[in-house]
Amino acid sequence: MHSSFFSPGPTTTEGQTASLHLSRDQLLPVKLSTIASKAEDQGYAEGVVTNTRFGSFPHSTLIDIPWGCQVLASKVDTGTRGRESFNQSRKRKANAISTDSPNDSAESAALKQATTATSGFIHVLPPTPESWTTSLPHRTQVVYTPDYSYVLQKIRAQPGSTLIEAGSGSGSFTHAAARAVFQGERPEEGREPTQGQKQSTGKVLTFEFHKERYEKVETEMREHGLDSIVTATHRDVYRDGFWLKEADGSYRSPNANCIFLDLPAPWEALPHLTRQGTPEKPSALDPSTTAYICTFSPCIEQVQKTVSTMRRHGWLEIEMVEIQHKRIEVKRAYTGLKYEGMRGVNPVAATVDEALDRLREVEANAKEHQRDTTGKSNKGKNGSQQNSSTESAVQKHWDEGILIHRAEPELKTHTSYLVFAILPREWTEEDEQAAIAQVRHDG
Ligand code: SAM
């Protein structure tokens, strides 16, 4: 399997998806291509160009370089120059990924000057489900990393699992699910495979009833090299359940072990997720393993309906969880910098003296306040000592910076209730007799 998500290889190649790292919180997913297929890519002599606020990046400078490289922005030509030759393109790439070198030839230095801008750069990273989630084209509300990482471990998604997902939506959860069931890299020559490598890669079966969203997820899976793991199906799961339809019209059980339902009415899909089945339409669940389910709903009323339907269908250990993820940013704030709105420091001074003045002012105000409230003066014999200790404290803060923190202003998670439950494996009279016989045999 060749996926830039799970096995990107050592260098970027034509056709792969890359995550352009613009800044800590800004990632831009791009399909690397030197062949302009869309109208907006056709005006450049350089071929396909990605324009960012850090400058323009012709894809010829992004392809065939080691993942993780820093690439400098290029000056691009919107058609006045002819299409550059392959050699020119290679030179541009060499210039863009390296810093100034004393060995630059006059020609390459001139080319560098003509094609690169000093201002901007990006890093070219292989995509991950996490980076995809933060930058994907939203078609619906999506499940974010704090939720899906918890969900995937709770429903025991692991290499070899068969995971049912409905609806596919924007494919955020789908990417993370694909990685969870993926078996991983083959072991190196002469090495023992790890436990994960011994198991075969599992499957994600994702269902979506909105035609365009289904088509988009299917295309994305192909483009991201995940189509051997993920099968997208266009289906109303409330009405038609999760069976796989064969070419001859017969139904096959997907034999699922894990289920994730991000649907407006999960209780309408639950009747298709029972142990009961008929020879024509067997149960969608793997009879030999416990099934683990999670539903994702924003309203408590939806949770109540889901839980009572789960109970009716024999699901056990039902519990509800809400993930409240909050990132706390801790920084050392130098008094010369302006950290507005951060706890502990107001818009701050530009020099040590200004910082000292500011602190003296704050302390004077505090003393004034104390005098007002207690009627006592704080001025006393150790006043000057206090001043010098204040000064040394400020000097220390100035040198080391003071620790300040703030909570992430915008929570990148959409609050929903997660309902978890399990359905024990099928247990027939024959299983019971076999178990009794086994116990007797073992003594
Ligand atoms: N979990 C997805 C993600 O992380 O990107 C987002 C799912 S979105 C909130 C819900 C999706 O369920 C929508 O795309 C909607 O079209 C789909 N849906 C709603 N009812 C459905 C049904 N009966 N069968 C299949 N899909 C359905």
Short mmCIF file of N, CA and C in Angstrom, two decimals, residues 217-346:
data_model
loop_
_atom_site.label_atom_id
_atom_site.label_comp_id
_atom_site.label_asym_id
_atom_site.label_seq_id
_atom_site.Cartn_x
_atom_site.Cartn_y
_atom_site.Cartn_z
N VAL A 217 -15.74 11.52 -0.35
CA VAL A 217 -14.96 10.64 0.54
C VAL A 217 -14.31 9.53 -0.27
N GLU A 218 -15.05 8.99 -1.22
CA GLU A 218 -14.49 7.91 -2.04
C GLU A 218 -13.26 8.40 -2.82
N THR A 219 -13.37 9.59 -3.42
CA THR A 219 -12.25 10.15 -4.18
C THR A 219 -11.06 10.42 -3.26
N GLU A 220 -11.35 11.00 -2.08
CA GLU A 220 -10.26 11.30 -1.14
C GLU A 220 -9.52 10.04 -0.72
N MET A 221 -10.26 8.98 -0.47
CA MET A 221 -9.62 7.73 -0.04
C MET A 221 -8.67 7.22 -1.13
N ARG A 222 -9.12 7.36 -2.39
CA ARG A 222 -8.27 6.94 -3.51
C ARG A 222 -7.03 7.83 -3.59
N GLU A 223 -7.26 9.16 -3.52
CA GLU A 223 -6.14 10.09 -3.63
C GLU A 223 -5.15 9.95 -2.48
N HIS A 224 -5.64 9.54 -1.32
CA HIS A 224 -4.76 9.42 -0.16
C HIS A 224 -4.19 8.01 0.00
N GLY A 225 -4.47 7.16 -0.99
CA GLY A 225 -3.92 5.80 -0.96
C GLY A 225 -4.53 4.95 0.14
N LEU A 226 -5.76 5.27 0.55
CA LEU A 226 -6.39 4.52 1.65
C LEU A 226 -7.53 3.62 1.17
N ASP A 227 -7.70 3.54 -0.16
CA ASP A 227 -8.85 2.80 -0.66
C ASP A 227 -8.74 1.29 -0.46
N SER A 228 -7.52 0.79 -0.14
CA SER A 228 -7.44 -0.65 0.14
C SER A 228 -7.90 -0.93 1.58
N ILE A 229 -8.02 0.11 2.41
CA ILE A 229 -8.48 -0.08 3.79
C ILE A 229 -9.95 0.35 3.93
N VAL A 230 -10.29 1.46 3.26
CA VAL A 230 -11.62 2.05 3.46
C VAL A 230 -12.53 1.76 2.27
N THR A 231 -13.71 1.25 2.54
CA THR A 231 -14.72 1.08 1.49
C THR A 231 -15.85 2.05 1.80
N ALA A 232 -16.09 2.97 0.86
CA ALA A 232 -17.20 3.92 1.04
C ALA A 232 -18.44 3.38 0.33
N THR A 233 -19.58 3.50 1.00
CA THR A 233 -20.84 3.02 0.39
C THR A 233 -21.87 4.13 0.48
N HIS A 234 -22.59 4.31 -0.63
CA HIS A 234 -23.66 5.30 -0.67
C HIS A 234 -24.93 4.62 -0.17
N ARG A 235 -25.39 4.96 1.02
CA ARG A 235 -26.48 4.18 1.63
C ARG A 235 -27.18 4.99 2.70
N ASP A 236 -28.52 4.83 2.77
CA ASP A 236 -29.28 5.32 3.92
C ASP A 236 -29.26 4.18 4.94
N VAL A 237 -28.46 4.32 5.98
CA VAL A 237 -28.30 3.19 6.90
C VAL A 237 -29.52 2.98 7.79
N TYR A 238 -30.35 4.01 7.97
CA TYR A 238 -31.57 3.80 8.76
C TYR A 238 -32.45 2.77 8.05
N ARG A 239 -32.51 2.91 6.75
CA ARG A 239 -33.41 2.05 5.98
C ARG A 239 -32.74 0.73 5.61
N ASP A 240 -31.47 0.80 5.16
CA ASP A 240 -30.88 -0.39 4.54
C ASP A 240 -29.73 -1.03 5.30
N GLY A 241 -29.41 -0.52 6.48
CA GLY A 241 -28.41 -1.20 7.32
C GLY A 241 -27.01 -1.21 6.75
N PHE A 242 -26.24 -2.22 7.18
CA PHE A 242 -24.80 -2.20 6.92
C PHE A 242 -24.30 -3.41 6.13
N TRP A 243 -25.19 -4.21 5.57
CA TRP A 243 -24.74 -5.38 4.83
C TRP A 243 -23.99 -4.95 3.59
N LEU A 244 -23.15 -5.84 3.13
CA LEU A 244 -22.42 -5.56 1.89
C LEU A 244 -23.13 -6.30 0.77
N LYS A 245 -23.44 -5.59 -0.27
CA LYS A 245 -24.21 -6.21 -1.36
C LYS A 245 -23.24 -6.78 -2.38
N GLU A 246 -23.39 -8.06 -2.69
CA GLU A 246 -22.53 -8.70 -3.70
C GLU A 246 -23.05 -8.39 -5.09
N ALA A 247 -22.21 -8.69 -6.10
CA ALA A 247 -22.59 -8.39 -7.48
C ALA A 247 -23.86 -9.16 -7.87
N ASP A 248 -24.05 -10.38 -7.30
CA ASP A 248 -25.24 -11.19 -7.67
C ASP A 248 -26.48 -10.76 -6.89
N GLY A 249 -26.37 -9.68 -6.11
CA GLY A 249 -27.54 -9.18 -5.39
C GLY A 249 -27.69 -9.76 -3.99
N SER A 250 -26.83 -10.75 -3.64
CA SER A 250 -26.95 -11.33 -2.29
C SER A 250 -26.25 -10.43 -1.26
N TYR A 251 -26.54 -10.67 0.01
CA TYR A 251 -25.96 -9.83 1.08
C TYR A 251 -24.88 -10.61 1.82
N ARG A 252 -23.82 -9.91 2.19
CA ARG A 252 -22.73 -10.51 2.95
C ARG A 252 -22.57 -9.70 4.23
N SER A 253 -22.31 -10.42 5.33
CA SER A 253 -22.09 -9.68 6.59
C SER A 253 -20.71 -9.04 6.56
N PRO A 254 -20.61 -7.78 7.01
CA PRO A 254 -19.27 -7.19 7.12
C PRO A 254 -18.47 -7.75 8.29
N ASN A 255 -19.15 -8.52 9.19
CA ASN A 255 -18.49 -9.09 10.37
C ASN A 255 -17.76 -8.01 11.18
N ALA A 256 -18.48 -6.97 11.54
CA ALA A 256 -17.85 -5.84 12.22
C ALA A 256 -17.61 -6.12 13.71
N ASN A 257 -16.52 -5.53 14.23
CA ASN A 257 -16.22 -5.61 15.68
C ASN A 257 -16.41 -4.26 16.36
N CYS A 258 -16.26 -3.16 15.59
CA CYS A 258 -16.35 -1.83 16.18
C CYS A 258 -17.29 -0.98 15.31
N ILE A 259 -18.05 -0.12 15.97
CA ILE A 259 -19.02 0.71 15.25
C ILE A 259 -18.96 2.13 15.79
N PHE A 260 -18.96 3.09 14.88
CA PHE A 260 -19.04 4.50 15.29
C PHE A 260 -20.16 5.16 14.50
N LEU A 261 -21.18 5.67 15.22
CA LEU A 261 -22.32 6.31 14.56
C LEU A 261 -22.35 7.80 14.87
N ASP A 262 -22.08 8.61 13.85
CA ASP A 262 -22.20 10.07 13.97
C ASP A 262 -23.35 10.45 13.05
N LEU A 263 -24.57 10.20 13.55
CA LEU A 263 -25.80 10.37 12.76
C LEU A 263 -26.79 11.18 13.59
N PRO A 264 -27.72 11.88 12.92
CA PRO A 264 -28.71 12.64 13.70
C PRO A 264 -29.60 11.72 14.56
N ALA A 265 -29.87 10.50 14.10
CA ALA A 265 -30.75 9.60 14.86
C ALA A 265 -30.13 8.20 14.94
N PRO A 266 -29.11 8.03 15.77
CA PRO A 266 -28.42 6.72 15.81
C PRO A 266 -29.37 5.58 16.15
N TRP A 267 -30.41 5.86 16.95
CA TRP A 267 -31.34 4.79 17.35
C TRP A 267 -32.04 4.16 16.14
N GLU A 268 -32.11 4.91 15.04
CA GLU A 268 -32.76 4.34 13.84
C GLU A 268 -31.85 3.33 13.14
N ALA A 269 -30.55 3.42 13.40
CA ALA A 269 -29.62 2.46 12.77
C ALA A 269 -29.40 1.23 13.66
N LEU A 270 -29.71 1.37 14.96
CA LEU A 270 -29.40 0.28 15.89
C LEU A 270 -30.12 -1.05 15.58
N PRO A 271 -31.37 -1.04 15.07
CA PRO A 271 -32.00 -2.33 14.76
C PRO A 271 -31.23 -3.15 13.73
N HIS A 272 -30.30 -2.51 12.98
CA HIS A 272 -29.49 -3.26 12.00
C HIS A 272 -28.19 -3.76 12.62
N LEU A 273 -28.02 -3.52 13.93
CA LEU A 273 -26.76 -3.91 14.58
C LEU A 273 -27.07 -4.84 15.76
N THR A 274 -27.69 -5.94 15.45
CA THR A 274 -28.03 -6.92 16.50
C THR A 274 -27.36 -8.25 16.14
N ARG A 275 -27.49 -9.21 17.04
CA ARG A 275 -26.94 -10.55 16.76
C ARG A 275 -27.88 -11.37 15.87
N GLN A 276 -29.15 -10.90 15.76
CA GLN A 276 -30.10 -11.66 14.95
C GLN A 276 -29.81 -11.45 13.46
N GLY A 277 -30.08 -12.49 12.70
CA GLY A 277 -29.92 -12.38 11.26
C GLY A 277 -30.66 -13.51 10.58
N THR A 278 -30.74 -13.46 9.30
CA THR A 278 -31.37 -14.54 8.53
C THR A 278 -30.32 -15.05 7.56
N PRO A 279 -30.53 -16.24 6.98
CA PRO A 279 -29.53 -16.72 6.01
C PRO A 279 -29.34 -15.71 4.87
N GLU A 280 -30.44 -15.01 4.51
CA GLU A 280 -30.31 -14.04 3.40
C GLU A 280 -29.60 -12.77 3.87
N LYS A 281 -29.95 -12.34 5.10
CA LYS A 281 -29.35 -11.13 5.63
C LYS A 281 -28.75 -11.45 7.00
N PRO A 282 -27.51 -11.94 7.01
CA PRO A 282 -26.92 -12.29 8.31
C PRO A 282 -26.63 -11.06 9.15
N SER A 283 -26.41 -11.29 10.45
CA SER A 283 -26.07 -10.15 11.33
C SER A 283 -24.83 -9.45 10.79
N ALA A 284 -24.82 -8.11 10.96
CA ALA A 284 -23.67 -7.33 10.46
C ALA A 284 -22.46 -7.45 11.40
N LEU A 285 -22.65 -8.13 12.55
CA LEU A 285 -21.58 -8.19 13.55
C LEU A 285 -20.83 -9.52 13.49
N ASP A 286 -19.57 -9.46 13.84
CA ASP A 286 -18.74 -10.67 13.88
C ASP A 286 -19.22 -11.54 15.05
N PRO A 287 -19.73 -12.77 14.78
CA PRO A 287 -20.30 -13.57 15.88
C PRO A 287 -19.24 -14.05 16.88
N SER A 288 -17.97 -14.02 16.48
CA SER A 288 -16.95 -14.60 17.35
C SER A 288 -16.27 -13.59 18.28
N THR A 289 -16.63 -12.32 18.16
CA THR A 289 -15.99 -11.33 19.04
C THR A 289 -17.05 -10.41 19.66
N THR A 290 -16.67 -9.75 20.75
CA THR A 290 -17.53 -8.73 21.35
C THR A 290 -17.60 -7.54 20.39
N ALA A 291 -18.78 -6.93 20.28
CA ALA A 291 -18.89 -5.72 19.45
C ALA A 291 -18.87 -4.50 20.36
N TYR A 292 -18.12 -3.49 19.95
CA TYR A 292 -18.00 -2.25 20.71
C TYR A 292 -18.61 -1.13 19.88
N ILE A 293 -19.47 -0.33 20.50
CA ILE A 293 -20.13 0.75 19.74
C ILE A 293 -19.93 2.10 20.43
N CYS A 294 -19.90 3.16 19.63
CA CYS A 294 -19.93 4.52 20.17
C CYS A 294 -20.86 5.35 19.29
N THR A 295 -21.74 6.12 19.92
CA THR A 295 -22.55 7.08 19.16
C THR A 295 -22.18 8.48 19.62
N PHE A 296 -22.32 9.44 18.71
CA PHE A 296 -21.82 10.81 18.94
C PHE A 296 -23.00 11.75 18.71
N SER A 297 -23.54 12.33 19.79
CA SER A 297 -24.74 13.16 19.64
C SER A 297 -24.62 14.44 20.46
N PRO A 298 -25.02 15.57 19.88
CA PRO A 298 -24.89 16.83 20.62
C PRO A 298 -25.96 17.05 21.70
N CYS A 299 -27.12 16.38 21.62
CA CYS A 299 -28.20 16.67 22.57
C CYS A 299 -28.48 15.48 23.49
N ILE A 300 -28.85 15.81 24.71
CA ILE A 300 -29.12 14.78 25.72
C ILE A 300 -30.37 13.96 25.33
N GLU A 301 -31.32 14.62 24.64
CA GLU A 301 -32.53 13.89 24.22
C GLU A 301 -32.15 12.77 23.24
N GLN A 302 -31.17 13.06 22.37
CA GLN A 302 -30.71 12.02 21.43
C GLN A 302 -30.06 10.88 22.21
N VAL A 303 -29.31 11.24 23.26
CA VAL A 303 -28.65 10.22 24.07
C VAL A 303 -29.71 9.32 24.72
N GLN A 304 -30.78 9.95 25.26
CA GLN A 304 -31.80 9.15 25.95
C GLN A 304 -32.43 8.14 25.00
N LYS A 305 -32.75 8.60 23.78
CA LYS A 305 -33.36 7.67 22.81
C LYS A 305 -32.39 6.56 22.44
N THR A 306 -31.12 6.94 22.26
CA THR A 306 -30.10 5.95 21.88
C THR A 306 -29.96 4.90 22.97
N VAL A 307 -29.85 5.36 24.23
CA VAL A 307 -29.63 4.43 25.34
C VAL A 307 -30.81 3.47 25.47
N SER A 308 -32.05 3.99 25.37
CA SER A 308 -33.17 3.05 25.55
C SER A 308 -33.25 2.06 24.40
N THR A 309 -32.88 2.49 23.19
CA THR A 309 -32.89 1.52 22.06
C THR A 309 -31.76 0.50 22.24
N MET A 310 -30.60 0.97 22.72
CA MET A 310 -29.50 0.02 22.97
C MET A 310 -29.94 -1.06 23.95
N ARG A 311 -30.61 -0.61 25.04
CA ARG A 311 -31.06 -1.57 26.06
C ARG A 311 -31.97 -2.62 25.43
N ARG A 312 -32.89 -2.13 24.59
CA ARG A 312 -33.85 -3.05 23.97
C ARG A 312 -33.17 -4.10 23.11
N HIS A 313 -32.02 -3.74 22.53
CA HIS A 313 -31.34 -4.68 21.64
C HIS A 313 -30.21 -5.44 22.31
N GLY A 314 -30.17 -5.37 23.63
CA GLY A 314 -29.24 -6.23 24.37
C GLY A 314 -27.85 -5.67 24.57
N TRP A 315 -27.63 -4.40 24.24
CA TRP A 315 -26.30 -3.81 24.47
C TRP A 315 -26.09 -3.62 25.98
N LEU A 316 -24.87 -3.85 26.43
CA LEU A 316 -24.56 -3.80 27.86
C LEU A 316 -23.49 -2.75 28.15
N GLU A 317 -23.24 -2.57 29.45
CA GLU A 317 -22.20 -1.63 29.92
C GLU A 317 -22.33 -0.27 29.22
N ILE A 318 -23.57 0.22 29.18
CA ILE A 318 -23.82 1.49 28.48
C ILE A 318 -23.34 2.65 29.37
N GLU A 319 -22.56 3.52 28.80
CA GLU A 319 -22.10 4.69 29.57
C GLU A 319 -21.99 5.89 28.65
N MET A 320 -22.08 7.08 29.26
CA MET A 320 -21.97 8.30 28.46
C MET A 320 -20.79 9.14 28.95
N VAL A 321 -20.06 9.70 28.00
CA VAL A 321 -18.86 10.48 28.32
C VAL A 321 -18.91 11.77 27.53
N GLU A 322 -18.44 12.84 28.15
CA GLU A 322 -18.27 14.07 27.38
C GLU A 322 -16.81 14.48 27.49
N ILE A 323 -16.16 14.68 26.38
CA ILE A 323 -14.75 15.08 26.40
C ILE A 323 -14.68 16.61 26.47
N GLN A 324 -14.00 17.11 27.48
CA GLN A 324 -13.82 18.57 27.56
C GLN A 324 -12.33 18.87 27.46
N HIS A 325 -11.90 19.00 26.26
CA HIS A 325 -10.48 19.16 26.01
C HIS A 325 -10.11 20.64 26.06
N LYS A 326 -9.05 20.97 26.78
CA LYS A 326 -8.64 22.36 26.88
C LYS A 326 -7.12 22.41 26.87
N ARG A 327 -6.55 23.15 25.95
CA ARG A 327 -5.09 23.25 25.91
C ARG A 327 -4.67 24.47 26.72
N ILE A 328 -3.77 24.27 27.65
CA ILE A 328 -3.26 25.39 28.45
C ILE A 328 -1.91 25.80 27.88
N GLU A 329 -1.82 27.04 27.47
CA GLU A 329 -0.58 27.53 26.88
C GLU A 329 0.26 28.18 27.97
N VAL A 330 1.44 27.66 28.20
CA VAL A 330 2.32 28.25 29.22
C VAL A 330 3.54 28.82 28.50
N LYS A 331 3.84 30.08 28.79
CA LYS A 331 4.94 30.75 28.09
C LYS A 331 5.77 31.53 29.09
N ARG A 332 7.00 31.78 28.72
CA ARG A 332 7.80 32.72 29.49
C ARG A 332 7.63 34.07 28.80
N ALA A 333 7.08 35.04 29.54
CA ALA A 333 6.83 36.35 28.93
C ALA A 333 7.95 37.29 29.31
N TYR A 334 8.63 37.82 28.33
CA TYR A 334 9.69 38.78 28.61
C TYR A 334 9.05 40.15 28.73
N THR A 335 9.46 40.90 29.73
CA THR A 335 8.76 42.15 30.01
C THR A 335 8.85 43.12 28.86
N GLY A 336 9.84 42.92 27.99
CA GLY A 336 9.97 43.82 26.84
C GLY A 336 8.94 43.52 25.77
N LEU A 337 8.27 42.36 25.89
CA LEU A 337 7.29 41.99 24.86
C LEU A 337 5.89 42.31 25.34
N LYS A 338 5.02 42.39 24.40
CA LYS A 338 3.64 42.74 24.73
C LYS A 338 2.79 41.47 24.74
N TYR A 339 2.32 41.06 25.91
CA TYR A 339 1.47 39.88 25.98
C TYR A 339 0.10 40.30 26.46
N GLU A 340 -0.61 40.98 25.63
CA GLU A 340 -1.89 41.51 26.06
C GLU A 340 -2.84 40.37 26.37
N GLY A 341 -3.62 40.57 27.40
CA GLY A 341 -4.67 39.61 27.70
C GLY A 341 -4.18 38.36 28.41
N MET A 342 -2.85 38.23 28.63
CA MET A 342 -2.37 37.05 29.33
C MET A 342 -2.39 37.32 30.82
N ARG A 343 -2.78 36.30 31.57
CA ARG A 343 -2.88 36.47 33.00
C ARG A 343 -1.49 36.78 33.57
N GLY A 344 -1.39 37.74 34.43
CA GLY A 344 -0.12 38.01 35.09
C GLY A 344 0.59 39.22 34.51
N VAL A 345 0.37 39.52 33.26
CA VAL A 345 1.10 40.64 32.65
C VAL A 345 0.14 41.46 31.81
N ASN A 346 0.18 42.78 32.02
CA ASN A 346 -0.62 43.67 31.18
C ASN A 346 0.25 44.15 30.05
#
